[in-house]
Amino acid sequence: MASGHGSVYTTISDDSLTKMEAELSKFLSEDASKPLSYWVEVAVSEPERRTGAHHMKIYETFTVYLVETKSSAKSVDARETSSVPNFAAVNVWRRYTEFELLKDYLMVVYPYAVIPPLPEKRIQQVWQKMAIDNFDPDFIERRRTGLENFMRRTTQHCELSRDPVLLWFLEKQEGWKDAVNATGYHAKADSIMKRLSASYRVKNPDKRFEGIKNYSAELRACLLGILNSRSKVMEKLYALHKIHGNYGRVFSEWSMAEKELGDGLQAAGHFIDAYSNDIDGLVEEEELLMDQFREYFHYSDSLKQVCTKRDLLQYDVERLQDQLTSKRSQKDELLHSGSGNFSIRAMKSKLFGAESGPAKDEKVRVFEGQIVDLEGQLKVAREELDEFTEKALVEIEDFHSQKERDVKEMLINYAIMNIKLCKQDIAVWTNVKNCFTQM
């Protein structure tokens, strides 16, 4: 299978390498076991709202994010100072659509890789508390966190992080999109109809990848159920806390009408007001945690895309095998057309006369040439399929290892967050009880 580097590195000359790219290329080539994240740290920060004209000269408002790349503290601590990449921190501004372009490029050039998903472009699974404006500061911050996570996972991947297009993304402010398009990656992209056709027409699908497809569907369904249930629970929990604000207001008003009970009622009202307002901080914390679940919800698409690409390669092998079988059958039929065996070609020979020796020999040579050509194509297609399968299985195994670590941590953090909420509630109601006791 064509490597992602095969068509891209040829577009880079030593003279065009910037200091950062030259430094990193040297270290990446010397130590293939370490990803880019060992040598650099990439942060996405300072979202900024801008207005500008696109290619149709129509003004639009959009958000850009500062992508900062600097030498990693890990590499400095682990090696002598003279043995780490030496370059000044590099800053570029990127729109969300440029992150999309990078992801699309990686999906095409590395089809066997489980490409990390991007955060949602638009707000989904909305509930009452959540803003529905894509320029809402809370949503922008969540998206910034998601984009930084995408860069973290990409630079931690040993193969993806070595692609020069990723280095261009981190360093080239101007002309980056033109440089990506110049790689010609679009020509490798498979059409939607072709992918759908291959998935339905493969005769002998690989059971391992069929199992992965089924798992991706189950993972998606389970995480969707968690997100939907969470949305309903949080909506009711938020409403429950907020409606307690009425207690605080009533207790404050009541305290003004009482002499002996007034101080206790007023103090209890303050504690209940705090109870009502504490939910806002929890909502923000919980939303960031749910974004981690959303990431794996979208990872299910990445798994499915790897399986679909393998279906395309499997379909190509089966198609070439069918064509080869057909050509061999036609050749054998031509060679035995006068042997007395029944065939359409033998029937035509009886009706219209047998072909002359030279004409028959020429047709046999044509078939033999076509057979040799198809055998060569089939060999290449099988090698490509085998290489893809081997790499994809390694990628999927790595994904499962990553997922098991992340999901375990996510579930523990979710439980801790709810325990913290319960402790806060107990503390509030304990204080309220003490106010009533001291009246």
Coordinates of C-alpha atoms in Angstrom, one line a residue:
M1 CA 0.0 0.0 0.0
A2 CA 1.2 3.4 -0.8
S3 CA 2.7 5.1 2.2
G4 CA 1.5 8.5 3.3
H5 CA 5.0 9.7 3.0
G6 CA 5.6 8.4 -0.5
S7 CA 3.9 11.2 -2.4
V8 CA 4.4 14.0 0.2
Y9 CA 8.1 14.0 1.0
T10 CA 8.9 14.3 -2.7
T11 CA 7.4 17.8 -2.6
I12 CA 9.9 19.0 0.1
S13 CA 13.4 20.2 -0.7
D14 CA 16.1 20.7 1.9
D15 CA 16.3 24.4 0.9
S16 CA 12.6 24.9 1.8
L17 CA 12.9 23.5 5.3
T18 CA 12.4 26.0 8.1
K19 CA 14.5 25.8 11.3
M20 CA 11.8 24.1 13.2
E21 CA 11.0 21.6 10.4
A22 CA 14.7 20.9 9.8
E23 CA 15.4 20.3 13.5
L24 CA 12.4 18.0 14.0
S25 CA 13.1 16.1 10.8
K26 CA 16.5 15.3 12.0
F27 CA 15.4 14.0 15.4
L28 CA 12.4 12.1 14.0
S29 CA 14.6 10.3 11.5
E30 CA 17.2 9.4 14.1
D31 CA 14.7 7.8 16.5
A32 CA 11.7 6.2 14.9
S33 CA 10.3 4.9 18.2
K34 CA 9.3 8.3 19.6
P35 CA 6.4 10.4 18.3
L36 CA 6.5 14.1 17.7
S37 CA 5.0 14.7 21.2
Y38 CA 8.3 13.5 22.7
W39 CA 10.1 16.5 21.1
V40 CA 7.5 19.2 21.2
E41 CA 4.5 20.4 23.1
V42 CA 1.5 21.8 21.1
A43 CA -1.1 24.0 22.8
V44 CA -4.3 25.5 21.4
S45 CA -5.2 28.7 23.1
E46 CA -6.5 32.3 22.9
P47 CA -9.6 31.8 20.7
E48 CA -10.3 35.1 18.9
R49 CA -13.4 36.2 17.0
R50 CA -12.7 37.7 13.6
T51 CA -14.5 39.0 10.5
G52 CA -13.2 38.5 7.0
A53 CA -14.2 37.8 3.3
H54 CA -14.0 34.3 1.9
H55 CA -13.4 33.4 -1.8
M56 CA -16.9 34.7 -2.8
K57 CA -16.0 38.1 -1.3
I58 CA -18.8 37.7 1.3
Y59 CA -18.0 38.8 4.8
E60 CA -18.3 36.2 7.5
T61 CA -17.6 36.0 11.2
F62 CA -15.4 33.1 12.5
T63 CA -13.2 32.1 15.4
V64 CA -9.5 31.5 15.1
Y65 CA -7.3 29.6 17.6
L66 CA -3.6 30.2 18.5
V67 CA -1.6 27.0 17.9
E68 CA 1.7 27.2 19.8
T69 CA 4.6 24.7 19.3
K70 CA 7.6 24.7 21.5
S71 CA 10.3 22.2 22.6
S72 CA 9.0 19.6 25.0
A73 CA 10.0 19.6 28.7
K74 CA 10.1 15.8 28.5
S75 CA 12.8 15.8 25.8
V76 CA 14.9 18.5 27.7
D77 CA 14.7 16.5 30.9
A78 CA 15.5 13.2 29.3
R79 CA 18.4 14.2 27.1
E80 CA 21.4 16.5 27.1
T81 CA 20.5 20.1 26.1
S82 CA 22.6 19.8 23.0
S83 CA 20.6 16.7 21.9
V84 CA 17.1 18.3 21.8
P85 CA 15.5 20.3 19.0
N86 CA 16.7 23.9 19.1
F87 CA 14.1 26.3 17.8
A88 CA 12.1 29.3 19.0
A89 CA 8.4 28.7 19.9
V90 CA 6.2 28.9 16.8
N91 CA 2.7 30.4 16.8
V92 CA 0.1 30.2 14.0
W93 CA -3.6 31.1 13.9
R94 CA -5.9 28.4 12.7
R95 CA -9.7 28.2 11.9
Y96 CA -11.7 25.1 12.7
T97 CA -12.0 24.4 9.0
E98 CA -8.2 24.1 8.8
F99 CA -8.2 21.5 11.5
E100 CA -10.9 19.7 9.4
L101 CA -8.6 19.9 6.4
L102 CA -5.7 18.4 8.4
K103 CA -8.0 15.6 9.6
D104 CA -9.3 14.9 6.0
Y105 CA -5.8 14.7 4.7
L106 CA -4.7 12.2 7.4
M107 CA -7.8 10.1 6.8
V108 CA -7.0 9.8 3.1
V109 CA -3.2 9.3 3.4
Y110 CA -3.4 6.9 6.4
P111 CA -6.6 5.0 5.8
Y112 CA -5.6 2.2 8.1
A113 CA -5.2 4.5 11.1
V114 CA -7.9 5.3 13.6
I115 CA -7.8 9.0 13.2
P116 CA -8.7 11.0 16.3
P117 CA -12.0 12.9 15.9
L118 CA -12.5 16.6 16.1
P119 CA -14.8 18.3 18.6
E120 CA -18.3 19.1 17.4
K121 CA -18.5 22.0 14.9
R122 CA -22.0 22.9 16.1
I123 CA -23.7 22.3 19.4
Q124 CA -25.6 19.0 19.6
Q125 CA -27.6 17.2 22.3
V126 CA -28.8 20.6 23.5
W127 CA -30.5 20.9 26.9
Q128 CA -32.0 24.0 28.6
K129 CA -28.8 25.3 30.3
M130 CA -26.6 25.0 27.3
A131 CA -26.2 27.9 24.9
I132 CA -27.1 27.3 21.2
D133 CA -24.8 30.0 19.9
N134 CA -21.6 28.8 18.3
F135 CA -19.9 31.9 19.5
D136 CA -20.9 31.4 23.1
P137 CA -17.7 31.7 25.2
D138 CA -18.4 28.4 27.0
F139 CA -18.9 26.5 23.8
I140 CA -15.7 28.1 22.3
E141 CA -13.7 27.0 25.3
R142 CA -15.0 23.5 25.0
R143 CA -14.1 23.4 21.3
R144 CA -10.7 24.8 22.1
T145 CA -10.1 22.0 24.6
G146 CA -11.3 19.5 22.0
L147 CA -9.0 20.9 19.3
E148 CA -6.0 20.7 21.7
N149 CA -6.9 17.1 22.5
F150 CA -7.0 16.4 18.8
M151 CA -3.5 17.8 18.4
R152 CA -2.3 15.9 21.5
R153 CA -3.5 12.6 20.1
T154 CA -2.2 13.3 16.6
T155 CA 1.3 14.2 17.8
Q156 CA 1.4 11.2 20.1
H157 CA 0.9 8.9 17.0
C158 CA 4.3 7.6 15.8
E159 CA 3.3 7.7 12.1
L160 CA 0.8 10.5 11.8
S161 CA 3.1 12.9 13.7
R162 CA 5.9 12.3 11.2
D163 CA 4.0 13.6 8.2
P164 CA 5.4 16.9 6.9
V165 CA 1.9 18.2 6.4
L166 CA 1.4 18.2 10.2
L167 CA 4.7 20.1 10.6
W168 CA 3.4 22.6 8.0
F169 CA 0.2 23.0 9.9
L170 CA 2.2 23.8 13.0
E171 CA 4.4 26.4 11.3
K172 CA 3.2 27.8 8.0
Q173 CA 0.8 30.7 8.6
E174 CA 0.4 31.5 4.9
G175 CA 0.0 29.1 2.1
W176 CA -0.6 26.0 4.2
K177 CA -3.9 25.0 2.6
D178 CA -2.4 25.5 -0.9
A179 CA 0.5 23.3 0.1
V180 CA -1.8 20.5 1.4
N181 CA -3.9 20.6 -1.8
A182 CA -0.7 20.4 -3.9
T183 CA 0.0 17.0 -2.4
G184 CA -2.8 15.6 -4.5
Y185 CA -4.4 13.8 -1.6
H186 CA -7.9 14.4 -3.1
A187 CA -7.2 12.0 -5.9
K188 CA -6.9 9.2 -3.3
A189 CA -10.2 9.9 -1.6
D190 CA -12.9 7.3 -2.2
S191 CA -16.3 8.5 -3.2
I192 CA -19.3 7.8 -0.9
M193 CA -21.0 5.7 -3.6
K194 CA -17.9 3.6 -4.1
R195 CA -17.6 3.0 -0.3
L196 CA -21.3 2.0 -0.1
S197 CA -21.0 -0.2 -3.1
A198 CA -18.0 -2.1 -1.8
S199 CA -19.5 -2.7 1.6
Y200 CA -22.6 -4.4 0.1
R201 CA -20.8 -6.3 -2.8
V202 CA -17.9 -7.9 -0.9
K203 CA -18.4 -11.7 -1.1
N204 CA -16.1 -12.9 1.6
P205 CA -15.8 -10.2 4.2
D206 CA -13.1 -10.7 6.9
K207 CA -14.8 -11.8 10.1
R208 CA -12.4 -9.8 12.2
F209 CA -13.4 -6.6 10.5
E210 CA -17.1 -7.5 10.5
G211 CA -16.7 -7.9 14.3
I212 CA -15.0 -4.5 14.5
K213 CA -17.9 -2.9 12.5
N214 CA -20.4 -4.4 14.8
Y215 CA -18.4 -3.2 17.8
S216 CA -18.3 0.3 16.5
A217 CA -22.1 0.3 16.1
E218 CA -22.5 -1.0 19.6
L219 CA -20.0 1.5 21.0
R220 CA -21.9 4.4 19.3
A221 CA -25.3 3.2 20.5
C222 CA -24.1 2.8 24.1
L223 CA -22.4 6.2 24.3
L224 CA -25.4 7.8 22.6
G225 CA -27.5 6.3 25.4
I226 CA -25.2 7.6 28.1
L227 CA -25.2 11.1 26.5
N228 CA -29.0 11.2 26.2
S229 CA -29.5 9.9 29.7
R230 CA -27.0 12.3 31.1
S231 CA -28.8 15.2 29.3
K232 CA -32.1 14.3 30.9
V233 CA -30.6 13.8 34.4
M234 CA -28.6 17.1 34.2
E235 CA -31.6 19.0 33.1
K236 CA -33.7 17.7 36.0
L237 CA -30.8 18.2 38.5
Y238 CA -30.2 21.7 37.3
A239 CA -33.9 22.6 37.6
L240 CA -34.0 21.0 41.0
H241 CA -31.2 23.1 42.3
K242 CA -32.4 26.3 40.8
I243 CA -36.0 25.9 42.1
H244 CA -34.5 25.7 45.6
G245 CA -33.6 29.4 45.1
N246 CA -37.3 30.0 45.9
Y247 CA -36.7 28.7 49.4
G248 CA -33.9 31.2 49.8
R249 CA -36.1 34.1 48.7
V250 CA -39.0 33.0 50.9
F251 CA -36.8 32.4 54.0
S252 CA -35.2 35.9 53.6
E253 CA -38.7 37.5 53.3
W254 CA -40.0 35.5 56.3
S255 CA -37.0 36.5 58.4
M256 CA -38.1 40.1 58.2
A257 CA -41.5 39.2 59.8
E258 CA -40.0 37.2 62.7
K259 CA -38.0 38.4 65.7
E260 CA -36.8 35.2 67.4
L261 CA -36.6 33.1 64.2
G262 CA -35.4 35.9 61.9
D263 CA -31.6 35.3 62.1
G264 CA -31.9 31.6 61.6
L265 CA -34.2 31.9 58.6
Q266 CA -32.0 34.5 57.0
A267 CA -28.9 32.4 57.5
A268 CA -30.7 29.3 56.1
G269 CA -31.8 31.3 53.1
H270 CA -28.1 32.2 52.3
F271 CA -27.1 28.6 52.5
I272 CA -29.9 27.5 50.2
D273 CA -29.0 30.3 47.8
A274 CA -25.5 28.9 47.7
Y275 CA -27.0 25.4 47.0
S276 CA -28.9 26.9 44.1
N277 CA -25.9 28.5 42.6
D278 CA -23.3 25.7 43.1
I279 CA -24.9 23.7 40.3
D280 CA -23.5 26.2 37.7
G281 CA -19.9 25.2 38.4
L282 CA -20.8 21.5 38.4
V283 CA -22.5 21.9 35.0
E284 CA -19.3 23.4 33.4
E285 CA -17.2 20.6 35.0
E286 CA -19.6 17.9 33.9
E287 CA -19.9 19.3 30.3
L288 CA -16.1 19.0 29.9
L289 CA -16.2 15.4 31.1
M290 CA -19.1 14.6 28.7
D291 CA -17.0 15.9 25.9
Q292 CA -14.6 13.1 26.6
F293 CA -17.5 10.6 26.1
R294 CA -18.4 12.5 22.9
E295 CA -14.9 12.0 21.6
Y296 CA -15.3 8.2 21.8
F297 CA -18.8 8.5 20.4
H298 CA -17.1 10.0 17.3
Y299 CA -14.2 7.5 17.4
S300 CA -16.8 4.9 16.4
D301 CA -17.0 6.6 13.0
S302 CA -13.2 6.3 12.7
L303 CA -13.3 2.6 13.4
K304 CA -16.1 2.2 10.8
Q305 CA -14.1 4.1 8.2
V306 CA -11.1 1.8 8.6
C307 CA -13.4 -1.2 8.0
T308 CA -15.0 0.4 5.0
K309 CA -11.6 1.1 3.4
R310 CA -10.7 -2.5 3.9
D311 CA -14.0 -3.5 2.2
L312 CA -12.9 -1.4 -0.8
L313 CA -9.6 -3.2 -1.0
Q314 CA -11.2 -6.6 -0.6
Y315 CA -13.7 -5.7 -3.3
D316 CA -10.9 -4.8 -5.7
V317 CA -9.2 -8.2 -5.0
E318 CA -12.5 -10.1 -5.6
R319 CA -13.2 -8.1 -8.8
L320 CA -9.8 -8.8 -10.2
Q321 CA -10.1 -12.5 -9.3
D322 CA -13.4 -12.7 -11.1
Q323 CA -12.0 -11.0 -14.2
L324 CA -9.0 -13.3 -14.1
T325 CA -11.2 -16.4 -13.8
S326 CA -13.3 -15.1 -16.7
K327 CA -10.3 -14.6 -19.0
R328 CA -8.9 -18.0 -18.2
S329 CA -12.2 -19.6 -19.0
Q330 CA -12.5 -17.7 -22.3
K331 CA -9.0 -18.8 -23.2
D332 CA -9.7 -22.5 -22.4
E333 CA -12.9 -22.3 -24.3
L334 CA -11.1 -20.9 -27.3
L335 CA -8.4 -23.6 -27.2
H336 CA -11.0 -26.4 -26.9
S337 CA -13.5 -25.0 -29.3
G338 CA -13.1 -27.9 -31.8
S339 CA -12.9 -30.7 -29.2
G340 CA -16.6 -31.6 -29.4
N341 CA -17.5 -30.2 -25.9
F342 CA -20.6 -28.1 -25.8
S343 CA -20.0 -24.4 -25.5
I344 CA -21.3 -21.2 -27.0
R345 CA -18.1 -20.7 -28.9
A346 CA -18.4 -24.4 -30.2
M347 CA -21.9 -23.8 -31.3
K348 CA -20.9 -20.6 -33.2
S349 CA -18.1 -22.5 -34.9
K350 CA -20.6 -25.1 -36.2
L351 CA -23.0 -22.4 -37.4
F352 CA -20.5 -20.0 -38.9
G353 CA -17.4 -22.1 -39.4
A354 CA -14.3 -22.5 -37.2
E355 CA -11.8 -19.7 -36.9
S356 CA -8.6 -20.1 -38.9
G357 CA -5.4 -21.1 -37.1
P358 CA -3.6 -17.7 -37.2
A359 CA -6.7 -15.8 -36.1
K360 CA -7.2 -18.3 -33.2
D361 CA -3.6 -18.1 -32.2
E362 CA -3.8 -14.3 -32.1
K363 CA -6.8 -14.4 -29.9
V364 CA -5.1 -16.8 -27.5
R365 CA -2.1 -14.5 -27.3
V366 CA -4.4 -11.6 -26.5
F367 CA -6.0 -13.6 -23.7
E368 CA -2.6 -14.7 -22.4
G369 CA -1.5 -11.0 -22.3
Q370 CA -4.6 -10.0 -20.5
I371 CA -4.2 -12.9 -18.0
V372 CA -0.6 -11.9 -17.2
D373 CA -1.7 -8.3 -16.7
L374 CA -4.6 -9.3 -14.4
E375 CA -2.3 -11.6 -12.4
G376 CA 0.1 -8.7 -11.8
Q377 CA -2.7 -6.4 -10.8
L378 CA -4.2 -9.1 -8.5
K379 CA -0.8 -9.7 -6.8
V380 CA -0.4 -5.9 -6.1
A381 CA -4.0 -5.7 -4.8
R382 CA -3.5 -8.7 -2.5
E383 CA -0.2 -7.3 -1.2
E384 CA -2.0 -3.9 -0.6
L385 CA -4.9 -5.7 1.2
D386 CA -2.5 -7.7 3.4
E387 CA -0.4 -4.7 4.3
F388 CA -3.6 -2.7 5.1
T389 CA -5.0 -5.5 7.2
E390 CA -1.8 -5.9 9.2
K391 CA -1.5 -2.2 9.9
A392 CA -5.2 -1.7 10.7
L393 CA -5.3 -4.5 13.2
V394 CA -2.3 -3.0 15.0
E395 CA -4.0 0.4 15.0
I396 CA -7.3 -1.0 16.3
E397 CA -5.5 -2.9 19.1
D398 CA -3.7 0.3 20.1
F399 CA -7.1 2.1 20.0
H400 CA -8.6 -0.5 22.4
S401 CA -5.7 -0.1 24.8
Q402 CA -6.1 3.7 24.8
K403 CA -9.9 3.4 25.1
E404 CA -9.7 1.1 28.1
R405 CA -7.4 3.5 30.0
D406 CA -9.5 6.6 29.0
V407 CA -12.9 5.2 29.7
K408 CA -11.9 3.8 33.1
E409 CA -10.6 7.2 34.0
M410 CA -13.6 9.0 32.6
L411 CA -16.1 6.8 34.6
I412 CA -14.0 7.2 37.8
N413 CA -14.0 11.0 37.3
Y414 CA -17.8 11.0 36.7
A415 CA -18.3 9.1 39.9
I416 CA -16.0 11.4 41.9
M417 CA -17.8 14.4 40.5
N418 CA -21.2 13.1 41.7
I419 CA -19.7 12.2 45.1
K420 CA -18.4 15.7 45.4
L421 CA -21.9 17.1 44.5
C422 CA -23.5 14.9 47.2
K423 CA -20.9 16.0 49.8
Q424 CA -21.7 19.7 48.9
D425 CA -25.4 19.0 49.2
I426 CA -24.9 17.3 52.6
A427 CA -22.8 20.2 53.8
V428 CA -25.4 22.7 52.7
W429 CA -28.3 20.9 54.4
T430 CA -26.2 20.3 57.5
N431 CA -25.7 24.0 57.8
V432 CA -29.3 24.7 57.1
K433 CA -30.2 22.2 59.9
N434 CA -27.8 23.9 62.3
C435 CA -29.5 27.3 61.5
F436 CA -32.9 25.9 62.4
T437 CA -31.5 24.2 65.5
Q438 CA -30.0 27.4 66.8
M439 CA -33.2 29.4 66.4

